[in-house]
Amino acid sequence: MNCEFSLEHYRELLAAAKAGGYRFAGFDEPPQAGDLLLRHDVDLSLDAALQMAEVEADAGAWSTWFLMTRSVFYNLDSSEGERAVARLRELGGRIAHHAVWPNADLDDRFEPVVAWHNPNAEFMAAAVEGATNVMAPPWFDPDHYRSDSNQSWRHGCPHDALERGEFEWLQLLIHPEIWVFEGATMRESMRSFLDADRNARLELLREDRIDL
Ligand SMILES: [Zn+2]
Ligand SMILES: [Zn+2]
């Protein structure tokens, strides 16, 4: 199996988790044996999140989407943002908050669940009043955590270990952008993202009746 960052391999990863007997779980309860806590930090693109959510729904999977209110790349208050939240929910996803330190904007769009964006070690696990920080115990434990950050798995792609049921439970952090936009390296994937973003913005200019 080719462990590339593509939606095709993401499908295989979900199938491996199913084959390993895992059940999908959220962050509303402490993790239990057999749980797969599938988490997405949406850093750049709601469109990438939606594409990934369609793949999950198709595979009978669901996850928790951590969305930003202070992103420089997308606006959750725009009509696109509102549509994205509605569709993610429709596909069975839960909505949590990807917050920019030190601001947790927990309004009623979000479950009381937070992950800090680009956290420094000092505040990664910091308590958030009235909410769960997913990087604090019992939801976080280094042996029960894998992340695809910057297209680099510290312990290799987890699909094999999932298929064999090797994790007692797992919090799996997947950034949709690096699987949806094509590229063999982070640099290439980000170029693909920028190309797609440019086209999307051209369309928005047209909708704003700008003479192009
Ligand atoms: Zn793999
Ligand atoms: Zn982030």
XYZ file of N, CA and C and ligand atoms in Angstrom:
638
model
N 0.848 -1.198 0.000
C 0.000 0.000 0.000
C 0.882 1.245 0.000
N 0.488 2.199 -0.822
C 1.262 3.433 -0.936
C 0.717 4.464 0.068
N 1.545 4.792 1.055
C 1.074 5.688 2.109
C 1.207 7.150 1.716
N 0.633 7.503 0.567
C 0.703 8.897 0.144
C -0.435 9.666 0.817
N -0.282 10.987 0.822
C -1.335 11.819 1.399
C -2.326 12.150 0.290
N -3.289 11.247 0.117
C -4.315 11.423 -0.909
C -5.635 10.922 -0.332
N -6.730 11.345 -0.952
C -8.027 10.866 -0.470
C -8.156 9.366 -0.665
N -7.474 8.860 -1.688
C -7.503 7.417 -1.922
C -6.911 6.671 -0.717
N -5.757 7.131 -0.262
C -5.167 6.446 0.898
C -5.942 6.752 2.175
N -6.568 7.902 2.229
C -7.396 8.196 3.405
C -8.532 7.183 3.514
N -9.111 6.849 2.354
C -10.145 5.808 2.332
C -9.597 4.496 2.883
N -8.377 4.157 2.471
C -7.754 2.916 2.944
C -7.491 2.968 4.453
N -7.113 4.135 4.919
C -6.876 4.311 6.355
C -8.170 4.073 7.146
N -9.273 4.617 6.651
C -10.564 4.402 7.324
C -10.961 2.926 7.277
N -10.708 2.300 6.138
C -11.039 0.874 6.012
C -10.189 0.053 6.985
N -8.925 0.451 7.152
C -8.036 -0.263 8.077
C -8.567 -0.154 9.509
N -9.066 1.034 9.862
C -9.606 1.230 11.213
C -10.837 0.351 11.427
N -11.642 0.238 10.402
C -12.825 -0.620 10.502
C -12.416 -2.077 10.647
N -11.439 -2.470 9.812
C -10.965 -3.857 9.860
C -10.370 -4.165 11.233
N -9.756 -3.170 11.855
C -9.175 -3.358 13.183
C -10.208 -3.344 14.299
N -11.463 -3.140 13.934
C -12.543 -3.218 14.916
C -12.785 -1.943 15.707
N -12.202 -0.834 15.271
C -12.374 0.414 16.034
C -13.758 0.993 15.814
N -14.221 1.712 16.844
C -15.484 2.450 16.697
C -15.170 3.937 16.818
N -15.865 4.734 15.999
C -15.613 6.169 15.989
C -16.194 6.808 17.247
N -15.459 7.754 17.795
C -15.885 8.372 19.039
C -15.532 9.854 19.009
N -16.220 10.617 19.843
C -15.966 12.049 19.953
C -15.222 12.359 21.246
N -15.265 13.637 21.623
C -14.511 14.097 22.796
C -15.441 14.458 23.951
N -16.681 13.952 23.887
C -17.644 14.257 24.946
C -17.481 13.337 26.146
N -16.765 12.225 25.938
C -16.523 11.292 27.038
C -15.066 10.865 26.997
N -14.519 10.459 28.144
C -13.134 9.965 28.125
C -13.019 8.783 27.181
N -11.876 8.669 26.498
C -11.711 7.555 25.551
C -11.757 6.198 26.241
N -12.316 5.244 25.502
C -12.382 3.872 26.010
C -11.689 2.951 25.033
N -11.359 1.759 25.511
C -10.709 0.764 24.655
C -11.547 0.576 23.392
N -10.891 0.575 22.241
C -11.583 0.361 20.975
C -12.035 1.636 20.285
N -11.823 2.790 20.956
C -12.264 4.057 20.363
C -11.238 4.608 19.370
N -11.743 5.170 18.279
C -10.919 5.974 17.374
C -11.494 7.388 17.392
N -10.734 8.298 17.993
C -11.153 9.701 18.066
C -10.539 10.413 16.876
N -11.348 10.535 15.851
C -10.867 11.125 14.603
C -11.071 12.633 14.677
N -9.959 13.353 14.562
C -9.960 14.804 14.776
C -9.373 15.496 13.555
N -10.044 16.569 13.128
C -9.521 17.355 12.011
C -9.351 18.804 12.437
N -8.153 19.302 12.396
C -7.916 20.728 12.567
C -7.968 21.351 11.177
N -8.926 22.237 10.970
C -9.087 22.836 9.648
C -8.357 24.181 9.654
N -7.143 24.168 9.108
C -6.263 25.341 9.174
C -6.425 26.276 7.982
N -6.762 25.708 6.814
C -6.665 26.494 5.583
C -7.926 26.525 4.736
N -8.664 25.418 4.702
C -9.661 25.304 3.643
C -10.912 24.548 4.076
N -12.042 25.252 4.088
C -13.308 24.584 4.376
C -13.676 23.629 3.254
N -13.279 23.980 2.043
C -13.591 23.106 0.910
C -12.892 21.751 1.065
N -11.657 21.768 1.524
C -10.945 20.503 1.759
C -11.666 19.694 2.842
N -12.133 20.379 3.875
C -12.868 19.683 4.938
C -14.107 19.002 4.364
N -14.819 19.722 3.491
C -16.044 19.154 2.925
C -15.744 17.942 2.053
N -14.677 18.031 1.277
C -14.330 16.875 0.434
C -13.993 15.660 1.285
N -13.259 15.893 2.351
C -12.894 14.782 3.236
C -14.117 14.226 3.960
N -15.021 15.118 4.334
C -16.232 14.680 5.036
C -17.093 13.782 4.149
N -17.117 14.089 2.853
C -17.877 13.231 1.922
C -17.264 11.827 1.888
N -15.955 11.753 1.870
C -15.270 10.455 1.866
C -15.609 9.680 3.137
N -15.603 10.373 4.266
C -15.909 9.702 5.531
C -17.339 9.175 5.549
N -18.271 10.029 5.137
C -19.675 9.605 5.165
C -19.855 8.373 4.285
N -19.190 8.394 3.141
C -19.252 7.280 2.206
C -18.701 6.001 2.823
N -17.721 6.157 3.715
C -17.070 4.993 4.333
C -17.739 4.613 5.659
N -18.832 5.295 5.997
C -19.498 5.003 7.268
C -18.704 5.496 8.471
N -17.874 6.523 8.265
C -17.061 7.066 9.353
C -17.582 8.446 9.743
N -17.200 8.919 10.915
C -17.490 10.303 11.292
C -16.367 10.812 12.171
N -16.351 12.126 12.342
C -15.210 12.727 13.029
C -15.622 14.039 13.686
N -14.675 14.649 14.368
C -14.896 15.974 14.951
C -14.052 16.989 14.187
N -14.741 18.031 13.695
C -14.103 19.080 12.889
C -13.805 20.274 13.768
N -12.545 20.620 13.880
C -12.133 21.776 14.684
C -11.976 22.965 13.743
N -12.915 23.914 13.870
C -12.970 25.040 12.940
C -12.533 26.323 13.642
N -11.917 27.203 12.860
C -11.360 28.439 13.405
C -12.329 29.606 13.232
N -12.336 30.494 14.200
C -13.067 31.755 14.068
C -12.101 32.893 13.736
N -10.808 32.628 13.882
C -9.810 33.685 13.669
C -8.784 33.282 12.613
N -9.257 32.518 11.648
C -8.364 32.095 10.576
C -8.052 33.259 9.648
N -6.852 33.308 9.131
C -6.561 34.294 8.090
C -6.896 33.723 6.715
N -7.283 32.447 6.663
C -7.527 31.810 5.363
C -9.003 31.618 5.024
N -9.853 31.526 6.036
C -11.284 31.379 5.732
C -12.104 32.094 6.799
N -13.362 32.357 6.431
C -14.260 33.101 7.309
C -15.480 32.254 7.636
N -15.545 31.799 8.869
C -16.650 30.944 9.290
C -17.982 31.701 9.296
N -17.919 33.026 9.375
C -19.141 33.845 9.367
C -19.644 34.150 7.957
N -18.872 33.795 6.942
C -19.330 34.038 5.570
C -20.402 33.020 5.206
N -21.076 33.250 4.092
C -22.098 32.274 3.681
C -21.437 30.926 3.397
N -20.225 30.958 2.858
C -19.489 29.710 2.627
C -19.251 28.983 3.953
N -18.884 29.753 4.979
C -18.632 29.166 6.300
C -19.881 28.550 6.891
N -20.996 29.263 6.778
C -22.255 28.740 7.327
C -22.674 27.466 6.599
N -22.523 27.487 5.282
C -22.872 26.288 4.500
C -21.986 25.119 4.897
N -20.705 25.388 5.109
C -19.763 24.313 5.445
C -20.141 23.663 6.779
N -20.456 24.488 7.773
C -20.833 23.933 9.085
C -22.075 23.058 8.949
N -23.061 23.567 8.201
C -24.305 22.812 8.040
C -24.042 21.475 7.352
N -23.224 21.504 6.322
C -22.969 20.269 5.569
C -22.138 19.267 6.392
N -21.161 19.762 7.133
C -20.361 18.859 7.966
C -21.265 18.143 8.972
N -22.207 18.894 9.537
C -23.154 18.285 10.485
C -24.038 17.265 9.788
N -24.530 17.676 8.617
C -25.417 16.803 7.845
C -24.742 15.459 7.557
N -23.432 15.497 7.351
C -22.693 14.274 7.026
C -22.310 13.486 8.281
N -22.778 13.950 9.436
C -22.551 13.181 10.658
C -21.402 13.678 11.511
N -20.780 14.783 11.098
C -19.643 15.293 11.854
C -20.065 16.131 13.052
N -19.148 16.263 13.983
C -19.342 17.172 15.118
C -18.446 18.387 14.910
N -18.887 19.523 15.466
C -18.145 20.767 15.269
C -17.532 21.209 16.592
N -16.224 21.353 16.604
C -15.506 21.843 17.777
C -14.668 23.041 17.341
N -13.920 23.600 18.287
C -13.278 24.889 18.053
C -11.756 24.775 17.968
N -11.213 25.270 16.854
C -9.757 25.359 16.690
C -9.382 26.798 17.020
N -8.911 26.986 18.229
C -8.794 28.340 18.776
C -7.380 28.888 18.629
N -7.311 30.224 18.522
C -6.024 30.913 18.459
C -5.748 31.505 19.844
N -4.713 31.008 20.468
C -4.343 31.440 21.818
C -4.280 32.958 21.922
N -4.827 33.570 22.981
C -5.502 32.935 24.126
C -7.026 32.994 24.021
N -7.565 33.111 22.818
C -9.006 33.342 22.651
C -9.773 32.077 22.307
N -10.614 31.629 23.182
C -11.545 30.547 22.864
C -12.909 31.186 22.640
N -13.361 31.175 21.386
C -14.644 31.819 21.031
C -15.736 30.758 20.998
N -16.096 30.279 22.170
C -17.024 29.142 22.197
C -18.467 29.624 22.135
N -18.982 29.825 20.944
C -20.403 30.169 20.820
C -21.186 28.902 20.495
N -22.473 29.065 20.179
C -23.307 27.865 20.078
C -23.098 27.073 18.777
N -22.176 27.505 17.946
C -21.828 26.661 16.794
C -20.990 25.454 17.219
N -20.362 25.590 18.380
C -19.357 24.598 18.771
C -19.785 23.758 19.963
N -19.361 22.489 19.943
C -19.363 21.729 21.186
C -18.318 22.360 22.104
N -18.426 22.173 23.409
C -17.415 22.754 24.306
C -16.119 21.949 24.277
N -15.481 21.960 23.115
C -14.273 21.170 22.886
C -13.293 22.032 22.093
N -12.060 22.124 22.566
C -11.087 23.051 21.987
C -9.773 22.350 21.674
N -9.169 22.734 20.553
C -7.765 22.414 20.268
C -7.108 23.728 19.863
N -5.986 24.056 20.452
C -5.289 25.299 20.095
C -4.566 25.127 18.775
N -4.601 26.195 17.972
C -3.894 26.198 16.685
C -2.419 26.530 16.920
N -1.525 25.763 16.304
C -0.076 25.968 16.451
C 0.349 26.231 17.895
N 0.017 25.324 18.789
C 0.268 25.626 20.203
C 1.748 25.543 20.578
N 2.170 26.459 21.428
C 3.462 26.305 22.087
C 3.304 25.282 23.208
N 4.418 24.693 23.593
C 4.368 23.686 24.651
C 3.715 24.245 25.922
N 3.928 25.560 26.193
C 3.422 26.134 27.450
C 1.898 26.092 27.535
N 1.216 26.238 26.414
C -0.253 26.281 26.522
C -0.973 25.169 25.785
N -0.226 24.272 25.183
C -0.843 23.157 24.438
C -1.960 22.472 25.236
N -1.665 22.153 26.494
C -2.626 21.398 27.304
C -3.356 22.281 28.306
N -3.249 23.603 28.135
C -3.845 24.524 29.114
C -5.347 24.304 29.241
N -5.835 24.363 30.476
C -7.270 24.183 30.719
C -8.042 25.339 30.088
N -9.205 25.043 29.557
C -10.087 26.056 28.995
C -11.375 25.995 29.808
N -11.756 27.127 30.400
C -12.921 27.115 31.281
C -14.172 26.664 30.542
N -14.831 25.687 31.107
C -16.093 25.219 30.542
C -15.947 24.370 29.294
N -14.707 23.959 28.974
C -14.516 23.168 27.753
C -13.449 22.104 27.964
N -13.444 21.151 27.055
C -12.427 20.116 27.041
C -11.288 20.550 26.132
N -10.065 20.485 26.621
C -8.900 20.653 25.748
C -8.459 19.249 25.324
N -8.516 18.981 24.027
C -8.265 17.612 23.560
C -6.792 17.208 23.689
N -5.923 18.174 23.999
C -4.510 17.848 24.183
C -4.151 17.647 25.662
N -5.184 17.571 26.506
C -4.968 17.282 27.930
C -5.514 15.887 28.229
N -4.969 15.232 29.277
C -5.501 13.918 29.648
C -6.972 14.043 30.061
N -7.811 13.024 29.904
C -7.463 11.699 29.391
C -7.549 11.580 27.871
N -7.877 12.678 27.161
C -8.038 12.571 25.705
C -6.698 12.510 24.999
N -5.689 13.101 25.639
C -4.357 13.032 25.042
C -3.438 12.162 25.878
N -2.752 11.294 25.173
C -1.693 10.500 25.756
C -0.757 10.179 24.601
N 0.554 10.402 24.742
C 1.455 10.249 23.586
C 1.391 8.866 22.929
N 1.102 7.836 23.715
C 1.030 6.487 23.142
C -0.280 6.241 22.406
N -1.224 7.136 22.606
C -2.547 6.969 21.986
C -2.844 8.155 21.081
N -1.809 8.649 20.426
C -1.963 9.862 19.622
C -1.071 9.767 18.396
N -1.649 10.070 17.230
C -0.858 10.168 16.006
C -1.336 11.389 15.229
N -0.376 12.060 14.564
C -0.699 13.263 13.813
C 0.043 13.277 12.483
N -0.626 13.805 11.468
C -0.033 13.862 10.119
C 0.668 15.195 9.861
N 0.945 15.970 10.888
C 1.425 17.345 10.726
C 2.560 17.458 9.715
N 2.389 18.392 8.771
C 3.394 18.644 7.731
C 3.773 17.406 6.929
N 2.803 16.525 6.736
C 3.030 15.274 5.986
C 4.148 14.452 6.591
N 4.245 14.471 7.897
C 5.266 13.615 8.489
C 4.701 12.928 9.735
N 4.538 11.611 9.618
C 4.106 10.789 10.749
C 5.362 10.475 11.555
N 5.363 10.816 12.815
C 6.576 10.524 13.591
C 6.851 9.032 13.708
N 5.765 8.229 13.715
C 5.947 6.780 13.874
C 5.441 6.033 12.654
N 5.465 6.701 11.500
C 4.973 6.047 10.285
C 3.465 6.132 10.184
N 2.972 5.910 8.964
C 1.522 5.934 8.738
C 0.864 4.861 9.610
N -0.204 5.235 10.327
C -0.782 4.286 11.292
C -1.727 3.240 10.699
N -1.821 3.155 9.346
C -2.871 2.269 8.824
C -2.654 0.802 9.205
N -1.378 0.364 9.181
C -1.074 -1.037 9.539
C -1.462 -1.348 10.977
N -1.021 -0.458 11.868
C -1.283 -0.671 13.299
C -2.784 -0.641 13.586
N -3.507 0.206 12.846
C -4.960 0.244 13.018
C -5.579 -1.075 12.553
N -5.132 -1.509 11.402
C -5.694 -2.750 10.844
C -5.471 -3.933 11.799
N -4.316 -3.923 12.459
C -4.018 -5.007 13.397
C -4.584 -4.762 14.789
N -5.259 -3.639 14.966
C -5.857 -3.337 16.267
C -4.827 -3.102 17.359
N -3.658 -2.550 16.987
C -2.568 -2.426 17.960
C -2.760 -1.305 18.979
N -3.523 -0.285 18.615
C -3.759 0.781 19.581
C -4.924 0.379 20.477
N -4.743 0.552 21.762
C -5.875 0.299 22.670
C -7.002 1.263 22.285
N -6.659 2.529 22.108
C -7.535 3.539 21.521
C -6.617 4.572 20.896
N -7.163 5.418 20.040
C -6.285 6.367 19.347
C -6.990 7.692 19.086
N -6.295 8.784 19.383
C -6.704 10.100 18.874
C -5.867 10.341 17.617
N -6.553 10.439 16.483
C -5.866 10.572 15.197
C -6.160 11.953 14.616
N -5.108 12.777 14.537
C -5.257 14.132 13.998
C -4.886 14.143 12.520
N -5.871 14.527 11.715
C -5.708 14.557 10.260
C -6.039 15.964 9.776
N -5.124 16.583 9.057
C -5.380 17.898 8.460
C -5.896 17.688 7.036
N -7.153 18.027 6.768
C -7.723 17.707 5.451
C -6.915 18.271 4.278
N -6.377 19.477 4.448
C -5.703 20.137 3.314
C -4.578 19.294 2.727
N -3.863 18.572 3.577
C -2.680 17.895 3.029
C -3.034 16.572 2.353
N -4.287 16.128 2.514
C -4.735 14.915 1.809
C -5.537 15.274 0.562
N -6.222 16.402 0.609
C -7.119 16.763 -0.497
C -6.334 17.402 -1.641
N -5.394 18.288 -1.330
C -4.645 18.956 -2.382
C -3.449 18.102 -2.780
N -3.285 17.942 -4.076
C -2.287 16.998 -4.572
C -0.872 17.510 -4.393
N 0.023 16.558 -4.118
C 1.423 16.908 -3.995
C 2.168 15.842 -3.203
N 3.385 15.552 -3.621
C 4.183 14.529 -2.950
C 4.934 15.108 -1.751
N 4.952 16.434 -1.670
C 5.607 17.086 -0.532
C 4.659 18.157 -0.009
N 4.954 18.638 1.172
C 4.130 19.701 1.744
C 4.151 20.923 0.820
N 5.333 21.228 0.302
C 5.454 22.375 -0.600
C 4.520 22.229 -1.802
N 4.529 21.043 -2.409
C 3.673 20.819 -3.582
C 2.188 20.893 -3.214
N 1.826 20.280 -2.097
C 0.415 20.306 -1.682
C -0.045 21.732 -1.424
N 0.835 22.539 -0.835
C 0.462 23.932 -0.555
C 0.349 24.747 -1.850
N 1.193 24.406 -2.842
C 1.038 25.070 -4.153
C -0.314 24.711 -4.761
N -0.714 23.432 -4.621
C -2.023 23.015 -5.149
C -3.143 23.761 -4.433
N -2.986 23.895 -3.120
C -3.984 24.647 -2.353
C -4.086 26.082 -2.872
N -2.942 26.713 -3.086
C -2.952 28.112 -3.541
C -3.586 28.248 -4.920
N -3.329 27.280 -5.810
C -3.959 27.313 -7.137
C -5.480 27.231 -7.008
N -5.941 26.278 -6.170
C -7.386 26.100 -6.000
C -7.993 27.339 -5.353
N -7.272 27.910 -4.399
C -7.772 29.088 -3.692
C -7.893 30.279 -4.645
N -6.928 30.395 -5.529
C -6.964 31.495 -6.501
C -8.194 31.381 -7.396
N -8.452 30.153 -7.862
C -9.627 29.947 -8.711
C -10.916 30.241 -7.952
N -10.964 29.797 -6.688
C -12.167 30.030 -5.890
C -12.378 31.534 -5.688
N -11.292 32.269 -5.487
C -11.414 33.715 -5.265
C -11.797 34.454 -6.552
N -11.330 33.956 -7.678
C -11.762 34.542 -8.944
C -13.281 34.421 -9.087
N -13.780 33.250 -8.702
C -15.223 33.010 -8.765
C -15.963 33.990 -7.837
N -15.391 34.202 -6.638
C -16.012 35.141 -5.683
C -16.015 36.563 -6.236
N -14.942 36.936 -6.927
C -14.898 38.262 -7.546
C -16.011 38.399 -8.575
N -16.188 37.312 -9.362
C -17.254 37.337 -10.364
C -18.612 37.526 -9.691
N -18.828 36.757 -8.599
C -20.109 36.857 -7.867
C -20.312 38.270 -7.317
N -19.216 38.945 -6.995
C -19.310 40.322 -6.504
C -19.445 41.326 -7.654
N -19.651 40.819 -8.845
C -19.834 41.631 -10.059
C -18.636 42.530 -10.335
N -17.466 41.997 -10.066
C -16.239 42.730 -10.396
C -15.924 42.428 -11.858
N -15.580 43.467 -12.593
C -15.261 43.296 -14.005
C -13.875 42.686 -14.146
N -13.831 41.449 -14.605
C -12.545 40.761 -14.713
C -12.070 40.733 -16.161
Zn -0.648 4.158 5.193
Zn -4.075 24.406 13.369
